[in-house]
Coordinates of C-alpha atoms in Angstrom, one line a residue:
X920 CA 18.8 11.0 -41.9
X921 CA 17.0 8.2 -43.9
X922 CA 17.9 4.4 -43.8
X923 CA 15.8 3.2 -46.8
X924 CA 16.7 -0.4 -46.3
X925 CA 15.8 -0.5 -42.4
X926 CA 12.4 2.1 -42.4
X927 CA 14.1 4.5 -40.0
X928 CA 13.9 8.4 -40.7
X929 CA 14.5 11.4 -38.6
X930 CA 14.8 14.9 -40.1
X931 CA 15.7 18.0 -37.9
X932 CA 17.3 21.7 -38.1
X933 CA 18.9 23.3 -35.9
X934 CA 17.6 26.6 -33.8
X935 CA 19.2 29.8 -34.4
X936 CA 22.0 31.2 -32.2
X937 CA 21.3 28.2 -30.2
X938 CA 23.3 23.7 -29.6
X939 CA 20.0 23.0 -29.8
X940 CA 18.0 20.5 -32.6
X941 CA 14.6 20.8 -33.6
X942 CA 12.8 17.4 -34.6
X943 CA 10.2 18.4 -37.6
X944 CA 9.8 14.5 -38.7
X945 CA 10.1 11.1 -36.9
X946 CA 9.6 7.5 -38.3
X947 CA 10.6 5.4 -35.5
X948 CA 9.4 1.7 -37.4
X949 CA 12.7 -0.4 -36.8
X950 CA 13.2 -2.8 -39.6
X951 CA 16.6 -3.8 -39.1
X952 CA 17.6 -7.6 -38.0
X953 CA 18.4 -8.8 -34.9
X954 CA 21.6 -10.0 -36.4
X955 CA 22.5 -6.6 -37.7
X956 CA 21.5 -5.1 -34.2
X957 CA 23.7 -7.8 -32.3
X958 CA 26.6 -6.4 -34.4
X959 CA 26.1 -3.4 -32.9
X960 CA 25.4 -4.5 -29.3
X961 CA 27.8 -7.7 -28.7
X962 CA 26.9 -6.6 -25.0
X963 CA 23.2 -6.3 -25.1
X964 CA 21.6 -9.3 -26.6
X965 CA 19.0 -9.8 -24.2
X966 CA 18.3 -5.9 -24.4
X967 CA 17.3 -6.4 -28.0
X968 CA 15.5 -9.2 -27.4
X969 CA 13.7 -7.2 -24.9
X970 CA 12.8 -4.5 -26.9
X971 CA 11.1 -7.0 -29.5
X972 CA 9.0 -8.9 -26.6
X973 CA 8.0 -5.4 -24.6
X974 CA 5.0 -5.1 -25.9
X975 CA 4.4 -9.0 -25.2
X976 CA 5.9 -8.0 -21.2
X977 CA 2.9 -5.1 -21.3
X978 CA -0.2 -7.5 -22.2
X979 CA -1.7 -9.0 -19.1
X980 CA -3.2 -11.6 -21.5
X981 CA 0.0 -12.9 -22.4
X982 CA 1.9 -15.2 -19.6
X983 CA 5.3 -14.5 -20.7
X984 CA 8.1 -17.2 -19.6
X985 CA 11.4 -17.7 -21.4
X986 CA 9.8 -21.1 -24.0
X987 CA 7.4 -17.7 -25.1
X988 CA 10.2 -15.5 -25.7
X989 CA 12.4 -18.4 -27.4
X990 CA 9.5 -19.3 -29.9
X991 CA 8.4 -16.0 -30.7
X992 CA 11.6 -14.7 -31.4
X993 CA 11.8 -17.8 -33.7
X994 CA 8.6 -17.5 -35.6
X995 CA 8.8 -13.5 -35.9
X996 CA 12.5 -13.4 -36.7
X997 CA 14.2 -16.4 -37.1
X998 CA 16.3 -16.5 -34.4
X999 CA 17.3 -18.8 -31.7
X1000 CA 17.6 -17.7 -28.2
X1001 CA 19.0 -19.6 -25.4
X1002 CA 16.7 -20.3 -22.4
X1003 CA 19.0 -17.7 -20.0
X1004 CA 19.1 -14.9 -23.0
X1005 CA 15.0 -15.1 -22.3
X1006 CA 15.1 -15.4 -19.2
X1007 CA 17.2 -12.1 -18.9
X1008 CA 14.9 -10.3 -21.4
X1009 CA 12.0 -11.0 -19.1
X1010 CA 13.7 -10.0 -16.2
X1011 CA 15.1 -6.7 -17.9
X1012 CA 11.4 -6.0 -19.8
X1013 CA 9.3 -6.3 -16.4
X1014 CA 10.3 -4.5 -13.6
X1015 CA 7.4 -3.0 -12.2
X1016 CA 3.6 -3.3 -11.7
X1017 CA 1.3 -1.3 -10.0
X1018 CA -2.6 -2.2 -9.8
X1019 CA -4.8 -1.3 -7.5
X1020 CA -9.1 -2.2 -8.3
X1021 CA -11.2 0.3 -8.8
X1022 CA -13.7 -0.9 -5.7
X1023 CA -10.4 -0.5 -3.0
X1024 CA -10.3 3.7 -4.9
X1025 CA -13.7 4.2 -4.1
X1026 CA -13.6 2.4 -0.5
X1027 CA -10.7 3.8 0.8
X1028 CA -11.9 7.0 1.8
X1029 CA -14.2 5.2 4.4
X1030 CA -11.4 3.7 6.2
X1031 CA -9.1 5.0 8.6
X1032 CA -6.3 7.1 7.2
X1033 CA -3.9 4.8 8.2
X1034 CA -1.9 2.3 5.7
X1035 CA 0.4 -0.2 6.4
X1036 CA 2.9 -1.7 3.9
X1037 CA 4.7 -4.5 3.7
X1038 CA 6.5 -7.0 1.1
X1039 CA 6.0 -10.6 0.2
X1040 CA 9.1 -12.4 -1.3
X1041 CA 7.8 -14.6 -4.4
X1042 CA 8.3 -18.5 -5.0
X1043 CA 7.9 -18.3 -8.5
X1044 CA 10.0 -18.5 -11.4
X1045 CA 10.7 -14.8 -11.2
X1046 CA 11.5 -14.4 -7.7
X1047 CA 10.4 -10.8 -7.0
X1048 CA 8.6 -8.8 -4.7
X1049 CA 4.8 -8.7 -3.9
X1050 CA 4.1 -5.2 -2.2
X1051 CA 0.8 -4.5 -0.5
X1052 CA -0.5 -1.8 0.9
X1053 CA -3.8 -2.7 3.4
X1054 CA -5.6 -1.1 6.1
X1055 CA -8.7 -1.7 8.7
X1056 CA -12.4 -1.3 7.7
X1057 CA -15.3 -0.3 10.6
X1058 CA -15.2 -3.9 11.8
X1059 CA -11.9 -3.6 11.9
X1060 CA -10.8 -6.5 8.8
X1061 CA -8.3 -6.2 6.8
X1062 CA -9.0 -4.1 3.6
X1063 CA -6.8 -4.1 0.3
X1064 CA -5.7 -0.7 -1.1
X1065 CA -3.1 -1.4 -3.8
X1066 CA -0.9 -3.8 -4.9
X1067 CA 2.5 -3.9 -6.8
X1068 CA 5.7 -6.1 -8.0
X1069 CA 9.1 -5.4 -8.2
X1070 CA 12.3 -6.9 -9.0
X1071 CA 13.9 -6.1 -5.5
X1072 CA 13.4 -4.2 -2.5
X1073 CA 15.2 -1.1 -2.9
X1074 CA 14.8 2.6 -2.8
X1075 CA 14.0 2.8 -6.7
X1076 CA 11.7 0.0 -6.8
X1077 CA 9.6 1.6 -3.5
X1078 CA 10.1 5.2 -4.6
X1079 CA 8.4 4.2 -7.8
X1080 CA 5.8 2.3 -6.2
X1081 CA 4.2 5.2 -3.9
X1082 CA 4.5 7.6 -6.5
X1083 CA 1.9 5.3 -8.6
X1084 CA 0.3 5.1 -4.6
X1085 CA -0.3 8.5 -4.6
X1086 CA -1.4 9.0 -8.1
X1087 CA -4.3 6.6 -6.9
X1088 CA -5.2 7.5 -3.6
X1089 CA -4.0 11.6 -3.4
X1090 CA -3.5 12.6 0.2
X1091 CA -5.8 12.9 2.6
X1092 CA -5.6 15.0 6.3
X1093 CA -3.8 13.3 8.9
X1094 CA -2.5 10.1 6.3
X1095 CA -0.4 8.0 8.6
X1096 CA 2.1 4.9 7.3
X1097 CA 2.6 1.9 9.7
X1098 CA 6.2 -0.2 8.1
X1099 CA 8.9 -2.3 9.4
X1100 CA 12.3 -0.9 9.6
X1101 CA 13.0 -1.6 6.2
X1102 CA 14.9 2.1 4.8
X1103 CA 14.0 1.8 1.3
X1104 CA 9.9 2.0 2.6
X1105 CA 11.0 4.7 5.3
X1106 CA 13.1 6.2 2.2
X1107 CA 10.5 5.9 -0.6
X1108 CA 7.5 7.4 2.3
X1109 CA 10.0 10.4 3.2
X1110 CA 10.0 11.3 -0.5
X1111 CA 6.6 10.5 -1.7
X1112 CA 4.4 11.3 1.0
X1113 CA 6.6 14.0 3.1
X1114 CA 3.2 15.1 4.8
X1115 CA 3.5 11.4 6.5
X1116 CA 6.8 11.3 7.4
X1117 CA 7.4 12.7 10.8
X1118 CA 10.2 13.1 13.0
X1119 CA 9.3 12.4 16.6
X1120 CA 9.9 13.4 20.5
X1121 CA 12.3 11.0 22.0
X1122 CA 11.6 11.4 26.1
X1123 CA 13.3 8.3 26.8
X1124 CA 16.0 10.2 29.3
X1125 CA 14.4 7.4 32.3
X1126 CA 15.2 4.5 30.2
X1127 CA 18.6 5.9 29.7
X1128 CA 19.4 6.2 32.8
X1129 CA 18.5 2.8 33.7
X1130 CA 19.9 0.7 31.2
X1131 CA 22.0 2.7 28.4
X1132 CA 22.0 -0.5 25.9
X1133 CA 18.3 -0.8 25.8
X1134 CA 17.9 3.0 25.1
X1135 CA 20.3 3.0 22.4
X1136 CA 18.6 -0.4 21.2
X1137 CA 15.4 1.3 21.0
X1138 CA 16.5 4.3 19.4
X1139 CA 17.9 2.4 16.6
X1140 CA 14.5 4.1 15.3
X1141 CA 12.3 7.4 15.3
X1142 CA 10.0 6.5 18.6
X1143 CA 7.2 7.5 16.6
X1144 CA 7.3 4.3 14.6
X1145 CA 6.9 1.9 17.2
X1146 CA 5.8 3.7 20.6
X1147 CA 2.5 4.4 20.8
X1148 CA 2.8 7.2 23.1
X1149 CA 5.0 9.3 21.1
X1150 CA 2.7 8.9 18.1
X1151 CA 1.4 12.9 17.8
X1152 CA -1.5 11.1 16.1
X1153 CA -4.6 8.8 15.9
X1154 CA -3.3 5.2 15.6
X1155 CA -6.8 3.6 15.9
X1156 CA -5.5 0.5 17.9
X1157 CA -3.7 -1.0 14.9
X1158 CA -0.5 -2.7 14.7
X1159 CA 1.4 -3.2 11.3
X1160 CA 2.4 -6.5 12.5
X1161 CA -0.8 -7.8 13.0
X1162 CA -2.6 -6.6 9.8
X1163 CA 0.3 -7.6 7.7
X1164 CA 0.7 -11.1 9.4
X1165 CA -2.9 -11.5 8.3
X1166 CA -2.0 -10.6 5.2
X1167 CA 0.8 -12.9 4.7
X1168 CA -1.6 -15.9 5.9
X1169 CA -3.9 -14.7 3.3
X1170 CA -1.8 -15.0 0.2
X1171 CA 0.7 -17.5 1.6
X1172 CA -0.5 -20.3 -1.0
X1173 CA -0.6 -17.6 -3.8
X1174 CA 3.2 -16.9 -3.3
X1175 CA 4.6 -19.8 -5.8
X1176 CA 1.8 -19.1 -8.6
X1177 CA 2.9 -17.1 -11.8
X1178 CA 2.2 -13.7 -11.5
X1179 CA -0.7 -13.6 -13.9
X1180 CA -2.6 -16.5 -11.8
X1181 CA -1.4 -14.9 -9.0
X1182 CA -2.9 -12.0 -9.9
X1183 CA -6.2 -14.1 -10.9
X1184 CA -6.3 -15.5 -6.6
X1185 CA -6.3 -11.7 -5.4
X1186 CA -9.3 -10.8 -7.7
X1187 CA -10.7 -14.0 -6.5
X1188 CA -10.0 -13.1 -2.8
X1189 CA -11.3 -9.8 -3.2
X1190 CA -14.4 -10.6 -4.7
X1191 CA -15.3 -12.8 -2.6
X1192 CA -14.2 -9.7 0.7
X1193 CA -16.5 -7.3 -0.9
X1194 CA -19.5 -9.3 -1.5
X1195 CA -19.5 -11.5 1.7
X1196 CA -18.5 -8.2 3.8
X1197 CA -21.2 -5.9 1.8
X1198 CA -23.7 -8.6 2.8
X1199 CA -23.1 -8.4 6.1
X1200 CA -23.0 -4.6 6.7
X1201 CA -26.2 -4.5 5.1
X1202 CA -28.0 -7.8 7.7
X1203 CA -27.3 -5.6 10.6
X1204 CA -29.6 -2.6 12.0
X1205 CA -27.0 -0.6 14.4
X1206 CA -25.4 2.4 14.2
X1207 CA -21.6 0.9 14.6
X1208 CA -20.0 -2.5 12.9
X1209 CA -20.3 -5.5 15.0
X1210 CA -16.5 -5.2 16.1
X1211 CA -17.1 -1.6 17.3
X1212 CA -20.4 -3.0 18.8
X1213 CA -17.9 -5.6 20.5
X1214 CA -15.2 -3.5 21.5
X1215 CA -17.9 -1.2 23.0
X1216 CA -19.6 -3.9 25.4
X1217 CA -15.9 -5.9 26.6
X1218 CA -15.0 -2.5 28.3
X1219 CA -18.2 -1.9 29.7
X1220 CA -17.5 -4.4 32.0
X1221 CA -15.2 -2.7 34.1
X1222 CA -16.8 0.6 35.0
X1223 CA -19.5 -0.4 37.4
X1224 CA -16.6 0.2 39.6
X1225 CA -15.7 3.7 38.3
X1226 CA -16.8 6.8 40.3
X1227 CA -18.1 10.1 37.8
X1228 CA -17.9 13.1 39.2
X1229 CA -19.5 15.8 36.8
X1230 CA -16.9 18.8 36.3
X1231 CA -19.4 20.8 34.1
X1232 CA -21.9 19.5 31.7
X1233 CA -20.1 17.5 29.4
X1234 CA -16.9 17.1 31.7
X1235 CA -16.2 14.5 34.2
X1236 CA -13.4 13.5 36.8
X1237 CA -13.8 9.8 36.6
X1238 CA -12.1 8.1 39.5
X1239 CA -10.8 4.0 38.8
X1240 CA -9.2 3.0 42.4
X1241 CA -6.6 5.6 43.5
X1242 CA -6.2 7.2 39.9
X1243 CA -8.1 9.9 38.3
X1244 CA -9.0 10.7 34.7
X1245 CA -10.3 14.0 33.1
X1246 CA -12.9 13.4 30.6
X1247 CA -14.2 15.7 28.2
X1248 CA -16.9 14.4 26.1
X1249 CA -17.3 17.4 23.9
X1250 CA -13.3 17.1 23.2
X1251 CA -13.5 13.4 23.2
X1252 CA -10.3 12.8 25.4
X1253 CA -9.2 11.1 28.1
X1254 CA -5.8 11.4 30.3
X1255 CA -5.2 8.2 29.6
X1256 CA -4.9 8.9 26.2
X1257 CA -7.0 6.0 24.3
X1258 CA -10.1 8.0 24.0
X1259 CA -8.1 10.5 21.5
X1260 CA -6.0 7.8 19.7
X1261 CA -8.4 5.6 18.8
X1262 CA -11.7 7.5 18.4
X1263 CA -13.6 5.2 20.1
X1264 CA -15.1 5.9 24.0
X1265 CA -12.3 4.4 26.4
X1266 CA -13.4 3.0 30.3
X1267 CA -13.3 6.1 31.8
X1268 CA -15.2 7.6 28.8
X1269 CA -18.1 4.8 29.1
X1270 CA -18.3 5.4 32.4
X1271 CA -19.0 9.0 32.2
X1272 CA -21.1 8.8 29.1
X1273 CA -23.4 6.4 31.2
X1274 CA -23.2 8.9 33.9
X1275 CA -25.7 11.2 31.6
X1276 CA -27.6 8.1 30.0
X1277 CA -26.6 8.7 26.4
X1278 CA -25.7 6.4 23.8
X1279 CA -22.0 5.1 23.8
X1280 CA -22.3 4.8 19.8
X1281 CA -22.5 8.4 19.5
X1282 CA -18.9 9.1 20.6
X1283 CA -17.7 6.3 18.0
X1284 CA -16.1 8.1 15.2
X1285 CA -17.6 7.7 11.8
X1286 CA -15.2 5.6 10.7
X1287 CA -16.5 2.5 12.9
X1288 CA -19.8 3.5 11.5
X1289 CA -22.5 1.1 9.5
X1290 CA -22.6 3.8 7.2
X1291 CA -18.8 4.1 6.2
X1292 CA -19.0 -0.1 6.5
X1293 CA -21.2 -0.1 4.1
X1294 CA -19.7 2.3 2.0
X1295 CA -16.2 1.0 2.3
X1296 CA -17.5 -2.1 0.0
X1297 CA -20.2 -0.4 -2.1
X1298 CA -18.2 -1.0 -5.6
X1299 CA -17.5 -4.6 -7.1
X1300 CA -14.6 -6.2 -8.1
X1301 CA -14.4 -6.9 -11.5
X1302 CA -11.9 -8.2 -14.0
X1303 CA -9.1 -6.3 -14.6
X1304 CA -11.2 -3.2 -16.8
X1305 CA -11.7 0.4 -16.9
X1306 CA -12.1 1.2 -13.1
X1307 CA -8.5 -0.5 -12.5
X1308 CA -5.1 1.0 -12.0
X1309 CA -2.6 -1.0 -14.3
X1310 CA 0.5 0.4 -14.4
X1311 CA 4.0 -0.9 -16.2
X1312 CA 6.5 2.1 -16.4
X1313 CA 7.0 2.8 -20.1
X1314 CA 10.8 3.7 -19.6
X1315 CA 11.8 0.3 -18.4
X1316 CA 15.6 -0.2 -18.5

């Protein structure tokens, strides 16, 4: 088939003994008016003017609002749009971003493998959806793994943004996702990242026979996503609600900015996280972060009242009032549980480790480390360049 007058050509045969076409030649240059294409799409206008301003939607140099769209599709082709047509292109031609800086790749693997997510509804013109993805660095602050916009919260919008997740970040042993009750994140996770997605023991029999309304209440959802004793893994002592609070306060003024400027106050915010937090791994001469150093000396406090009795020589019964607590220091657990959860030495823990004069720090795990601080924030945030994730889906509806 060739359309002289419009540039379009497509020539194909068809495979032996077979419904199927073979395409030997494309020319895909489009030079047919928007009037001709309206004639053929009385339903679609603000499709066609979509597929005109795409490339316009794809340049993050470009700040595209609907007085853009109505004067270039004026100067290019002579045709007047109405504000809403615009508007609708816009809306139809961006649906989805995913970025994520190169310096939050290369850091991430220093951190805990523990992510929490959460969504930030949007002032702006637009009104869509900021998703971020954070965690907690050795000094236990807030670090930025990957960011993303969408049109709405659903299960489309999410499934596509942890599919561009994982593309970034792979998987790593024990991953772990901390998120509100929100389906579409518990669907998109279940999906993407079915290593993370656990189904979990619900002993809650006591409660049930107590007070059936709150036991129903409670298992409204999986106990593993909000009791921390039926978590079968590490949680580190961190709370989605706490981080992503933070969060919020964070980019609370950045919420009615366009996107692009929006986009310019994260870098900015980032920058300055890296550099300030870089800085001040690299002033301090410990072994652990300053908030592990900190955590470490605010429980020390109680065991001069603890009695060790060694079990064997890394094993101890540790005895606080009229309970008793098994700690095994080669292991690194406790019977009360937090020595295990959070990789760092518990009461009972201190108290034995002091029992046998060695250094508390040594039990920390590595990633409350200087080291893993340090590298956590060794890259740079830069403009948005080669080491960045920028990613528009090309089949946008």
């Amino acid at each position: 088939m060739y359309y002289e007058k419009y540039g379009w050509t497509v020539r194909g045969s068809r495979i032996k003994e077979s419904k199927l076409f073979k395409i030997v030649k494309f020319q895909g240059t489009h030079e047919c008016s928007v009037d001709i294409r309206k004639a053929h799409q009385r339903q679609s206008t603000s499709n066609v003017i979509r597929d005109y301003m795409i490339d316009k939607l794809r340049d993050i140099t470009t700040e595209v609002k609907p007085k853009f769209v109505i004067l270039e599709m004026k100067r290019a082709h002579g045709k007047d749009v109405g504000y809403v047509k615009a508007w609708h292109a816009i809306q139809k031609g961006f649906v989805y971003i995913f970025f994520m800086y190169g310096a939050s790749i290369s850091g991430w693997k220093y951190c805990r493998p523990l992510i929490a997510i959460d969504e930030i509804f949007l002032k702006n013109k637009y009104r869509c959806v900021l998703l971020v993805v954070v965690t907690k660095d050795a000094n236990n602050q807030i670090f930025p793994i990957a960011f993303g916009v969408a049109d709405s919260e659903n299960n489309e919008s999410y499934e596509w943004y942890f599919r561009e997740l994982r593309k970034a970040i792979g998987i790593r042993k024990d991953l772990k996702f901390l998120s509100d009750r929100h389906k579409a994140i518990a669907n998109g996770i279940a999906k993407v990242f079915p290593e993370c997605y656990h189904e979990f023991d619900d002993f809650m029999s006591q409660i049930a026979v107590v007070d059936k309304k709150t036991f129903n209440y409670l298992m409204e959802e999986p106990p593993g996503r909000w009791a921390r004793s039926h978590y079968p893994r590490q949680l580190y002592d961190m709370l989605k609600t706490n981080i992503v609070e933070s969060m919020n306060n964070v980019l609370r003024r950045a919420r009615e900015l366009p996107l692009l400027t929006m986009m310019d106050f994260i870098q900015e915010k980032l920058q300055s996280w890296f550099y300030e937090r870089r800085t001040t791994a690299e002033g301090i001469f410990r072994e652990i972060s300053n908030w592990a150093e900190a955590t470490l000396e605010e429980k020390i406090k109680p065991t001069f009242k603890f009695r060790v009795l060694p079990i064997d020589r890394l094993k101890f019964n540790v005895k606080e009032g009229g309970m008793e607590f098994i700690v095994d220091l080669d292991k690194r657990t406790c019977d009360c549980s937090k020595f295990q959860l959070d990789e760092i030495p518990c009461e009972h823990a201190i108290a034995a480790i002091g029992s046998i004069y060695q250094k508390t720090s040594a039990f920390c795990s590595t990633y409350y480390s200087r080291d893993f601080w340090l590298k956590t924030y060794g890259g740079q945030v830069n403009s948005i360049g080669d080491s960045t994730i920028w990613v528009i889906p090309d089949n946008v509806k």
